[in-house]
Tab-separated table of C-alpha atoms in Angstrom:
chain	number	residue	atom	x	y	z
C	1	MET	CA	22.112	-24.163	-20.081
C	2	ALA	CA	20.995	-22.585	-23.357
C	3	ALA	CA	18.512	-25.388	-24.048
C	4	TYR	CA	16.677	-24.768	-20.777
C	5	ALA	CA	16.497	-21.012	-21.375
C	6	SER	CA	15.151	-21.516	-24.907
C	7	LEU	CA	12.629	-24.053	-23.669
C	8	LEU	CA	11.414	-21.788	-20.870
C	9	SER	CA	11.050	-18.900	-23.328
C	10	LEU	CA	8.947	-21.133	-25.597
C	11	PHE	CA	6.793	-22.173	-22.629
C	12	GLN	CA	6.072	-18.526	-21.801
C	13	THR	CA	5.230	-17.804	-25.450
C	14	LEU	CA	2.800	-20.731	-25.577
C	15	ASP	CA	1.231	-19.598	-22.311
C	16	ASN	CA	0.585	-16.171	-23.857
C	17	PHE	CA	-1.056	-17.677	-26.940
C	18	PRO	CA	-4.632	-16.607	-27.853
C	19	ARG	CA	-7.225	-18.927	-26.317
C	20	PRO	CA	-9.069	-19.568	-29.645
C	21	LEU	CA	-5.887	-21.222	-30.932
C	22	GLN	CA	-4.557	-22.849	-27.760
C	23	GLN	CA	-6.174	-26.142	-28.730
C	24	THR	CA	-3.802	-26.209	-31.694
C	25	THR	CA	-0.725	-25.787	-29.507
C	26	SER	CA	-1.838	-27.798	-26.470
C	27	HIS	CA	0.114	-30.923	-27.483
C	28	LEU	CA	3.341	-28.959	-27.872
C	29	HIS	CA	2.640	-27.155	-24.588
C	30	ASP	CA	2.408	-30.517	-22.805
C	31	LYS	CA	5.654	-31.756	-24.363
C	32	VAL	CA	7.491	-28.569	-23.381
C	33	CYS	CA	6.212	-28.938	-19.813
C	34	ARG	CA	7.454	-32.519	-19.665
C	35	LEU	CA	10.883	-31.497	-20.941
C	36	LEU	CA	11.084	-28.689	-18.410
C	37	LEU	CA	10.172	-31.098	-15.638
C	38	ILE	CA	12.971	-33.468	-16.625
C	39	LEU	CA	15.567	-30.699	-16.841
C	40	GLU	CA	14.390	-28.974	-13.666
C	41	ASP	CA	14.227	-32.141	-11.582
C	42	TYR	CA	17.828	-32.990	-12.340
C	43	SER	CA	19.131	-29.410	-12.412
C	44	ARG	CA	19.482	-27.231	-15.461
C	45	ASN	CA	23.062	-28.341	-16.029
C	46	TYR	CA	22.960	-32.109	-15.635
C	47	LEU	CA	23.422	-32.947	-19.313
C	48	SER	CA	27.045	-33.956	-19.821
C	49	ILE	CA	29.364	-33.303	-22.751
C	50	LYS	CA	28.155	-36.431	-24.501
C	51	HIS	CA	24.652	-34.945	-24.538
C	52	LEU	CA	25.564	-31.653	-26.228
C	53	ASP	CA	23.962	-32.796	-29.479
C	54	LEU	CA	20.673	-33.333	-27.667
C	55	GLU	CA	20.973	-29.939	-26.007
C	56	MET	CA	21.408	-28.326	-29.429
C	57	LYS	CA	18.321	-30.157	-30.694
C	58	ILE	CA	16.267	-28.798	-27.798
C	59	ARG	CA	17.517	-25.277	-28.428
C	60	ASP	CA	16.946	-25.418	-32.198
C	61	ALA	CA	13.473	-26.958	-31.902
C	62	SER	CA	12.499	-24.314	-29.343
C	63	HIS	CA	13.703	-21.504	-31.592
C	64	GLU	CA	11.896	-22.964	-34.607
C	65	ALA	CA	8.622	-23.268	-32.694
C	66	GLN	CA	9.001	-19.728	-31.367
C	67	ASP	CA	9.626	-18.373	-34.861
C	68	ILE	CA	6.491	-20.077	-36.197
C	69	ILE	CA	4.346	-18.750	-33.359
C	70	GLU	CA	5.647	-15.195	-33.556
C	71	SER	CA	5.321	-14.970	-37.336
C	72	HIS	CA	1.742	-16.222	-37.288
C	73	ILE	CA	0.540	-14.199	-34.322
C	74	SER	CA	2.140	-11.082	-35.806
C	75	ALA	CA	0.229	-11.738	-39.016
C	76	GLN	CA	-2.999	-11.919	-37.038
C	77	LEU	CA	-2.324	-8.761	-35.048
C	78	LEU	CA	-0.855	-6.667	-37.822
C	79	GLY	CA	-3.124	-7.893	-40.586
C	80	LYS	CA	-2.116	-9.601	-43.801
C	81	SER	CA	-2.982	-6.727	-46.078
C	82	GLU	CA	-0.140	-5.080	-47.960
C	83	ASP	CA	-2.028	-1.792	-47.981
C	84	GLY	CA	-1.329	0.934	-45.463
C	85	GLY	CA	1.483	1.441	-43.018
C	86	LEU	CA	2.641	-0.605	-40.105
C	87	PHE	CA	0.600	1.262	-37.555
C	88	ARG	CA	-2.672	1.021	-39.499
C	89	LYS	CA	-2.175	-2.740	-39.589
C	90	MET	CA	-1.300	-2.809	-35.925
C	91	ILE	CA	-4.276	-0.796	-34.809
C	92	SER	CA	-6.668	-3.099	-36.662
C	93	GLY	CA	-5.626	-5.805	-34.222
C	94	VAL	CA	-6.142	-3.437	-31.309
C	95	GLN	CA	-9.600	-2.493	-32.580
C	96	ASP	CA	-10.524	-6.175	-32.785
C	97	MET	CA	-9.344	-6.577	-29.233
C	98	PHE	CA	-11.443	-3.662	-27.997
C	99	SER	CA	-14.411	-4.994	-29.949
C	100	SER	CA	-14.106	-8.358	-28.218
C	101	ALA	CA	-14.174	-6.637	-24.833
C	102	PHE	CA	-17.028	-4.261	-25.666
C	103	TYR	CA	-19.332	-6.629	-27.558
C	104	PRO	CA	-18.417	-10.148	-26.430
C	105	ARG	CA	-21.605	-11.753	-27.682
C	106	GLN	CA	-21.018	-10.617	-31.232
C	107	THR	CA	-18.981	-12.599	-33.727
C	108	PHE	CA	-16.314	-10.242	-35.032
C	109	ASP	CA	-13.829	-10.857	-37.815
C	110	TYR	CA	-11.689	-13.513	-36.178
C	111	THR	CA	-12.405	-16.848	-37.806
C	112	HIS	CA	-9.352	-19.073	-37.571
C	113	GLN	CA	-10.217	-22.287	-39.426
C	114	ASP	CA	-7.890	-21.563	-42.337
C	115	PHE	CA	-5.221	-20.140	-40.069
C	116	ASP	CA	-5.531	-23.151	-37.749
C	117	LEU	CA	-5.043	-25.578	-40.653
C	118	GLU	CA	-1.962	-23.720	-41.861
C	119	PHE	CA	-0.613	-23.451	-38.340
C	120	ARG	CA	-1.007	-27.192	-37.694
C	121	GLY	CA	0.903	-27.962	-40.876
C	122	CYS	CA	3.809	-25.720	-39.907
C	123	PHE	CA	3.875	-27.109	-36.395
C	124	GLN	CA	3.808	-30.828	-37.152
C	125	LYS	CA	7.512	-31.084	-37.933
C	126	VAL	CA	8.381	-29.290	-34.697
C	127	ILE	CA	6.058	-31.532	-32.677
C	128	ASP	CA	7.682	-34.635	-34.175
C	129	GLU	CA	11.117	-33.275	-33.254
C	130	PHE	CA	10.013	-32.710	-29.666
C	131	ASP	CA	8.681	-36.278	-29.524
C	132	SER	CA	12.128	-37.530	-30.521
C	133	ILE	CA	13.826	-35.303	-27.943
C	134	LEU	CA	11.440	-36.417	-25.222
C	135	GLU	CA	12.144	-40.061	-25.927
C	136	ALA	CA	15.909	-39.554	-25.780
C	137	LEU	CA	15.827	-37.338	-22.708
C	138	SER	CA	13.437	-39.652	-20.887
C	139	LYS	CA	15.941	-42.488	-21.286
C	140	ILE	CA	18.638	-40.316	-19.717
C	141	LYS	CA	16.245	-39.379	-16.928
C	142	ASP	CA	15.291	-43.002	-16.267
C	143	ALA	CA	18.937	-44.033	-16.094
C	144	ARG	CA	19.635	-41.277	-13.594
C	145	GLU	CA	16.632	-42.292	-11.502
C	146	GLU	CA	18.170	-45.718	-11.027
C	147	GLU	CA	21.265	-44.097	-9.534
C	148	GLU	CA	19.617	-41.581	-7.235
C	149	GLU	CA	16.782	-41.724	-4.751
C	150	ALA	CA	13.969	-39.351	-5.518
C	151	SER	CA	13.889	-36.616	-2.910
C	152	THR	CA	11.199	-34.038	-2.421
C	153	THR	CA	10.643	-31.251	0.054
C	154	ARG	CA	7.291	-30.204	1.305
C	155	ASN	CA	7.270	-26.933	-0.606
C	156	SER	CA	9.285	-27.647	-3.738
C	157	SER	CA	7.533	-30.590	-5.348
C	158	PHE	CA	4.964	-29.825	-8.028
C	159	ALA	CA	3.464	-31.872	-10.828
C	160	GLY	CA	2.812	-31.223	-14.494
C	161	SER	CA	2.839	-27.792	-16.090
C	162	SER	CA	1.509	-26.253	-12.856
C	163	ARG	CA	5.023	-26.263	-11.402
C	164	PHE	CA	6.294	-23.876	-14.049
C	165	VAL	CA	3.206	-21.693	-14.216
C	166	ALA	CA	3.562	-21.116	-10.482
C	167	GLY	CA	7.315	-20.539	-10.695
C	168	ILE	CA	7.558	-18.055	-13.565
C	169	LYS	CA	8.254	-14.583	-12.265
C	170	SER	CA	6.039	-11.691	-13.300
C	171	GLU	CA	6.378	-8.149	-11.997
C	172	PRO	CA	3.134	-7.097	-10.254
C	173	VAL	CA	2.777	-3.606	-11.746
C	174	GLY	CA	-0.234	-1.910	-10.155
C	175	LEU	CA	-1.088	-4.869	-7.901
C	176	ASP	CA	0.289	-3.576	-4.583
C	177	GLN	CA	-3.115	-3.130	-2.936
C	178	ASP	CA	-4.375	-6.468	-4.261
C	179	LEU	CA	-1.323	-8.247	-2.875
C	180	MET	CA	-1.641	-6.580	0.518
C	181	CYS	CA	-5.333	-7.445	0.800
C	182	MET	CA	-4.815	-11.057	-0.237
C	183	LYS	CA	-1.807	-11.570	2.058
C	184	ASP	CA	-3.866	-10.358	5.005
C	185	TRP	CA	-6.551	-12.890	4.124
C	186	LEU	CA	-4.109	-15.768	3.620
C	187	THR	CA	-2.307	-15.233	6.922
C	188	GLY	CA	-5.264	-13.977	8.963
C	189	SER	CA	-6.558	-15.390	12.224
C	190	LEU	CA	-9.519	-17.272	10.720
C	191	SER	CA	-8.852	-20.895	11.603
C	192	LYS	CA	-11.400	-22.708	9.448
C	193	LEU	CA	-10.625	-23.683	5.865
C	194	ASP	CA	-11.476	-20.691	3.689
C	195	ILE	CA	-11.792	-20.266	-0.071
C	196	ILE	CA	-11.322	-17.013	-1.943
C	197	SER	CA	-11.950	-16.460	-5.640
C	198	ILE	CA	-10.017	-14.023	-7.810
C	199	VAL	CA	-12.439	-12.949	-10.530
C	200	GLY	CA	-12.061	-10.877	-13.685
C	201	MET	CA	-12.100	-10.898	-17.453
C	202	GLY	CA	-9.384	-12.581	-19.477
C	203	GLY	CA	-6.165	-10.573	-19.582
C	204	ILE	CA	-6.724	-8.654	-16.350
C	205	ARG	CA	-3.965	-10.578	-14.502
C	206	LYS	CA	-5.756	-12.945	-12.155
C	207	THR	CA	-3.002	-15.542	-12.496
C	208	THR	CA	-0.310	-12.887	-12.093
C	209	LEU	CA	-1.779	-11.920	-8.730
C	210	ALA	CA	-2.129	-15.537	-7.598
C	211	ARG	CA	1.398	-16.378	-8.756
C	212	ASN	CA	2.975	-13.501	-6.853
C	213	LEU	CA	1.127	-14.532	-3.706
C	214	TYR	CA	2.142	-18.150	-4.149
C	215	ASN	CA	5.836	-17.276	-4.537
C	216	ASP	CA	5.916	-14.748	-1.693
C	217	SER	CA	8.455	-15.741	0.981
C	218	LEU	CA	6.061	-14.944	3.826
C	219	ILE	CA	3.345	-17.136	2.289
C	220	GLU	CA	5.822	-19.942	1.676
C	221	TYR	CA	6.883	-19.827	5.315
C	222	HIS	CA	3.301	-19.610	6.633
C	223	PHE	CA	2.025	-22.813	5.018
C	224	ASP	CA	3.257	-26.364	5.543
C	225	ILE	CA	2.570	-27.258	1.929
C	226	ARG	CA	1.512	-25.496	-1.262
C	227	ALA	CA	0.093	-26.835	-4.517
C	228	TRP	CA	-0.812	-25.185	-7.825
C	229	VAL	CA	-3.212	-26.760	-10.309
C	230	VAL	CA	-4.069	-25.381	-13.771
C	231	LEU	CA	-7.495	-26.555	-14.891
C	232	SER	CA	-8.794	-24.652	-17.980
C	233	GLN	CA	-11.954	-25.577	-19.884
C	234	ASP	CA	-11.152	-29.219	-20.653
C	235	TYR	CA	-9.597	-30.426	-17.433
C	236	ASP	CA	-8.722	-34.041	-16.667
C	237	VAL	CA	-9.946	-35.203	-13.238
C	238	LYS	CA	-7.338	-37.942	-12.825
C	239	LEU	CA	-4.498	-35.663	-13.925
C	240	MET	CA	-5.747	-33.013	-11.517
C	241	PHE	CA	-5.682	-35.362	-8.518
C	242	THR	CA	-2.372	-36.910	-9.606
C	243	GLY	CA	-0.798	-33.469	-9.699
C	244	LEU	CA	-2.148	-32.540	-6.286
C	245	VAL	CA	-0.949	-35.794	-4.700
C	246	CYS	CA	2.509	-35.382	-6.275
C	247	SER	CA	2.745	-31.867	-4.889
C	248	THR	CA	2.300	-33.251	-1.386
C	249	GLY	CA	5.485	-35.314	-1.779
C	250	GLU	CA	4.281	-38.569	-3.321
C	251	PRO	CA	6.493	-40.061	-6.102
C	252	ASN	CA	4.665	-39.829	-9.424
C	253	GLY	CA	5.611	-43.370	-10.455
C	254	ASP	CA	3.590	-44.878	-7.609
C	255	LEU	CA	0.370	-43.229	-8.789
C	256	LYS	CA	0.074	-44.329	-12.410
C	257	HIS	CA	-2.231	-47.265	-11.777
C	258	LYS	CA	-4.417	-45.726	-9.087
C	259	SER	CA	-8.059	-44.882	-9.764
C	260	ILE	CA	-9.482	-41.379	-9.383
C	261	GLU	CA	-11.106	-42.335	-6.090
C	262	GLU	CA	-7.853	-43.789	-4.756
C	263	LEU	CA	-5.956	-40.657	-5.762
C	264	ALA	CA	-8.548	-38.426	-4.127
C	265	GLU	CA	-8.424	-40.392	-0.872
C	266	HIS	CA	-4.629	-40.285	-1.014
C	267	LEU	CA	-4.789	-36.504	-1.344
C	268	TYR	CA	-7.061	-36.223	1.675
C	269	LYS	CA	-4.725	-38.307	3.836
C	270	ASN	CA	-1.674	-36.307	2.749
C	271	LEU	CA	-3.336	-32.967	3.548
C	272	LYS	CA	-4.878	-34.104	6.818
C	273	GLY	CA	-3.393	-32.257	9.788
C	274	ARG	CA	-1.268	-29.883	7.687
C	275	ARG	CA	-1.797	-26.194	6.970
C	276	TYR	CA	-2.016	-26.059	3.196
C	277	LEU	CA	-2.446	-23.546	0.384
C	278	VAL	CA	-3.945	-24.805	-2.870
C	279	VAL	CA	-4.321	-22.632	-5.976
C	280	MET	CA	-6.837	-23.779	-8.588
C	281	ASP	CA	-6.100	-21.631	-11.614
C	282	ASP	CA	-8.500	-20.961	-14.501
C	283	VAL	CA	-11.678	-22.681	-13.285
C	284	TRP	CA	-14.491	-22.664	-15.849
C	285	ASP	CA	-17.085	-25.026	-14.411
C	286	THR	CA	-18.743	-25.499	-11.023
C	287	LYS	CA	-18.246	-29.243	-11.487
C	288	VAL	CA	-14.548	-28.758	-10.720
C	289	TRP	CA	-15.368	-27.729	-7.177
C	290	ASP	CA	-17.899	-30.542	-6.801
C	291	ASP	CA	-15.194	-33.037	-7.810
C	292	GLU	CA	-12.659	-31.705	-5.304
C	293	LYS	CA	-14.236	-30.092	-2.257
C	294	ARG	CA	-14.775	-33.175	-0.076
C	295	PHE	CA	-11.096	-34.110	-0.350
C	296	PHE	CA	-9.833	-30.872	1.225
C	297	PRO	CA	-9.832	-31.487	5.007
C	298	ASP	CA	-10.741	-28.706	7.410
C	299	ASP	CA	-8.651	-29.106	10.562
C	300	ASN	CA	-9.184	-25.526	11.775
C	301	ASN	CA	-5.511	-24.763	11.180
C	302	GLY	CA	-5.803	-21.834	8.755
C	303	SER	CA	-5.652	-23.719	5.453
C	304	ARG	CA	-6.608	-21.704	2.369
C	305	ILE	CA	-7.714	-22.316	-1.221
C	306	ILE	CA	-7.399	-19.720	-3.999
C	307	LEU	CA	-9.563	-20.129	-7.079
C	308	THR	CA	-9.193	-17.979	-10.210
C	309	SER	CA	-12.015	-17.663	-12.712
C	310	ARG	CA	-13.415	-15.252	-15.252
C	311	GLN	CA	-16.963	-16.338	-14.350
C	312	SER	CA	-18.618	-14.768	-11.318
C	313	GLU	CA	-21.099	-17.613	-10.926
C	314	VAL	CA	-18.294	-20.174	-10.661
C	315	ALA	CA	-16.519	-18.049	-8.064
C	316	ALA	CA	-19.678	-17.585	-5.996
C	317	TYR	CA	-20.511	-21.294	-6.156
C	318	ALA	CA	-17.278	-22.296	-4.429
C	319	ASN	CA	-17.420	-19.537	-1.810
C	320	SER	CA	-19.985	-19.999	0.929
C	321	SER	CA	-18.403	-17.064	2.773
C	322	ASN	CA	-18.636	-14.790	-0.298
C	323	SER	CA	-14.874	-14.188	-0.265
C	324	ILE	CA	-14.459	-12.846	-3.795
C	325	HIS	CA	-11.658	-10.565	-4.935
C	326	GLN	CA	-12.718	-8.641	-8.047
C	327	MET	CA	-9.824	-7.547	-10.241
C	328	SER	CA	-9.806	-3.885	-11.258
C	329	LEU	CA	-8.506	-2.017	-14.269
C	330	LEU	CA	-5.140	-0.291	-13.941
C	331	SER	CA	-4.821	3.310	-12.807
C	332	PRO	CA	-3.364	5.834	-15.304
C	333	ASN	CA	0.005	5.767	-13.510
C	334	ALA	CA	0.115	1.972	-13.391
C	335	SER	CA	-0.951	1.816	-17.051
C	336	TRP	CA	1.958	4.027	-18.058
C	337	ASP	CA	4.340	2.066	-15.838
C	338	LEU	CA	3.278	-1.194	-17.504
C	339	LEU	CA	3.530	0.250	-21.029
C	340	ARG	CA	6.940	1.775	-20.318
C	341	LYS	CA	8.318	-1.488	-18.932
C	342	THR	CA	6.814	-3.478	-21.806
C	343	VAL	CA	8.466	-1.247	-24.408
C	344	PHE	CA	11.757	-0.306	-22.739
C	345	GLY	CA	12.278	-2.886	-19.997
C	346	GLU	CA	14.497	-1.421	-17.279
C	347	LYS	CA	15.727	1.379	-19.553
C	348	ASP	CA	14.388	4.918	-19.320
C	349	CYS	CA	11.796	6.109	-21.802
C	350	PRO	CA	13.212	8.833	-24.096
C	351	SER	CA	11.893	12.179	-22.874
C	352	ILE	CA	10.429	13.053	-26.290
C	353	LEU	CA	8.185	9.974	-26.109
C	354	GLU	CA	7.093	10.199	-22.479
C	355	THR	CA	4.085	12.511	-22.908
C	356	ILE	CA	2.821	10.630	-25.956
C	357	GLY	CA	3.416	7.307	-24.215
C	358	GLN	CA	1.336	8.416	-21.252
C	359	LYS	CA	-1.441	9.359	-23.667
C	360	ILE	CA	-1.321	5.911	-25.286
C	361	ALA	CA	-1.467	4.252	-21.864
C	362	HIS	CA	-4.390	6.460	-20.829
C	363	ASN	CA	-6.302	5.614	-24.003
C	364	CYS	CA	-6.019	1.898	-23.201
C	365	LYS	CA	-8.489	2.575	-20.360
C	366	GLY	CA	-6.590	0.493	-17.821
C	367	LEU	CA	-6.838	-2.789	-19.722
C	368	PRO	CA	-3.529	-4.704	-19.313
C	369	LEU	CA	-4.325	-6.746	-22.400
C	370	ALA	CA	-4.369	-3.669	-24.658
C	371	ILE	CA	-1.293	-2.154	-23.021
C	372	VAL	CA	0.835	-5.265	-23.460
C	373	VAL	CA	-0.262	-5.907	-27.064
C	374	ILE	CA	0.582	-2.341	-28.113
C	375	GLY	CA	3.714	-2.160	-25.985
C	376	GLY	CA	4.999	-5.468	-27.295
C	377	LEU	CA	4.618	-4.333	-30.880
C	378	LEU	CA	6.186	-0.927	-30.250
C	379	SER	CA	9.171	-2.571	-28.607
C	380	LYS	CA	9.983	-4.494	-31.791
C	381	ASP	CA	9.982	-1.629	-34.255
C	382	ASN	CA	12.071	1.501	-34.740
C	383	THR	CA	9.373	4.062	-34.091
C	384	THR	CA	9.522	7.834	-34.247
C	385	GLN	CA	7.791	10.487	-32.177
C	386	GLU	CA	5.369	11.001	-35.059
C	387	ASP	CA	4.587	7.279	-35.147
C	388	TRP	CA	3.786	7.294	-31.438
C	389	GLY	CA	1.469	10.255	-31.990
C	390	HIS	CA	-0.472	8.326	-34.637
C	391	ILE	CA	-0.783	5.360	-32.308
C	392	ALA	CA	-2.107	7.555	-29.494
C	393	GLU	CA	-4.897	8.845	-31.734
C	394	ASP	CA	-5.684	5.434	-33.205
C	395	VAL	CA	-5.984	3.780	-29.790
C	396	LYS	CA	-8.190	6.633	-28.598
C	397	SER	CA	-10.432	6.094	-31.616
C	398	ALA	CA	-10.586	2.333	-31.009
C	399	ALA	CA	-11.632	2.867	-27.399
C	400	ARG	CA	-14.197	5.521	-28.337
C	401	ASN	CA	-15.747	3.185	-30.905
C	402	GLY	CA	-16.525	0.797	-28.068
C	403	GLY	CA	-19.500	2.975	-27.191
C	404	ASP	CA	-20.854	4.358	-23.939
C	405	GLN	CA	-20.682	0.961	-22.254
C	406	PHE	CA	-16.876	0.945	-22.410
C	407	MET	CA	-16.043	1.043	-18.697
C	408	GLU	CA	-19.060	-1.014	-17.655
C	409	ILE	CA	-18.424	-3.919	-20.000
C	410	LEU	CA	-14.687	-4.076	-19.268
C	411	SER	CA	-15.511	-4.783	-15.618
C	412	LEU	CA	-17.673	-7.825	-16.357
C	413	SER	CA	-16.669	-11.462	-16.706
C	414	TYR	CA	-18.019	-13.099	-19.834
C	415	ASN	CA	-18.294	-16.719	-20.808
C	416	SER	CA	-15.969	-17.551	-23.716
C	417	LEU	CA	-14.666	-13.980	-24.023
C	418	PRO	CA	-12.283	-13.807	-27.038
C	419	HIS	CA	-8.910	-12.125	-26.536
C	420	HIS	CA	-5.426	-11.924	-28.049
C	421	LEU	CA	-3.252	-12.847	-25.103
C	422	LYS	CA	-3.864	-15.645	-22.663
C	423	HIS	CA	-5.469	-14.339	-19.469
C	424	GLY	CA	-3.333	-14.196	-16.416
C	425	CYS	CA	-0.005	-14.208	-18.264
C	426	VAL	CA	0.144	-10.535	-18.913
C	427	PRO	CA	3.224	-9.169	-17.109
């Protein structure tokens, strides 16, 4: 179904959007998640011939939203100046990115009030179109619900956007050791409920690691039930508990009028006696753990909770056993592998570009964020060997301008660290 594919592509684009501007796109993100839920719950092909017009509307609205996002984010990364060549514009975005990693407490040239206003104006028409689509598709969904009994399985029922964040595939380049270590912990002999935090700066692939663990066939088999919750800075307590209860097999319609306390107690009862895995993704505040911890039963059956955060203090707060997995920068080989796959996909890199490409990857100092930004831009333009050479030198200069604290600061987790791709969604 073309509409589903377009919608899923838009979801991934929104998930990769820069955090300073995610507030602008959050409403559309929610609508896309709701549409995906409807289509996924009733299979990607359930729309009949009489609904082809609606399918075309979904596809067209998705493409329009994607075009708006890509044109605006390209303007931010490449710069709006008409002076200079493509690569000088591109590297200015890279230098901003390095600056944000090196000197996170400084305010660098990334004010987005004007851009945000313009972006909202362009997006409003698309948001209205999605509202119309949601209304029409919800009616179809409701009619189908009257004909079929809702059926859930213990491992395939998720609520809200968390279902799709957990399900999107992402190749774990350079994460082999991390995956092995975490799998050993998840399936180990420790019987008591244990919590482990995955910690690192934005863009270092905390969510990618958690997602690959969550979708691993061995992990799926090991646990009776799994649930994935995305929290972020402004999380909703009731929505959080509703999502968790739904993921344990409870029909969403029965939960609408329950209080937070009722939902929390419901969660406890549903988890009681079962070996469960819960992922709490993107935790920013210790209050999140305070709100949840007493509703996770410990039946000495090997249940596990994974928490991802960019803040070490949040991770330590939730972990009495000090089980913290610190994300590392990529090795030179893994950096080149990620850049090559970002630019060329499954195709081979032309031999004349391989040495220069390895130099570019090396100059990114193992930061996935930098590698993907540069690789994504290179993949969209017809570049020559000479162009790649200029990029290699420019990226080296940008990294060198970060100062002597380059490697030290990249390894830290900062509060409100600015960046140009959403953390955790780097391939």
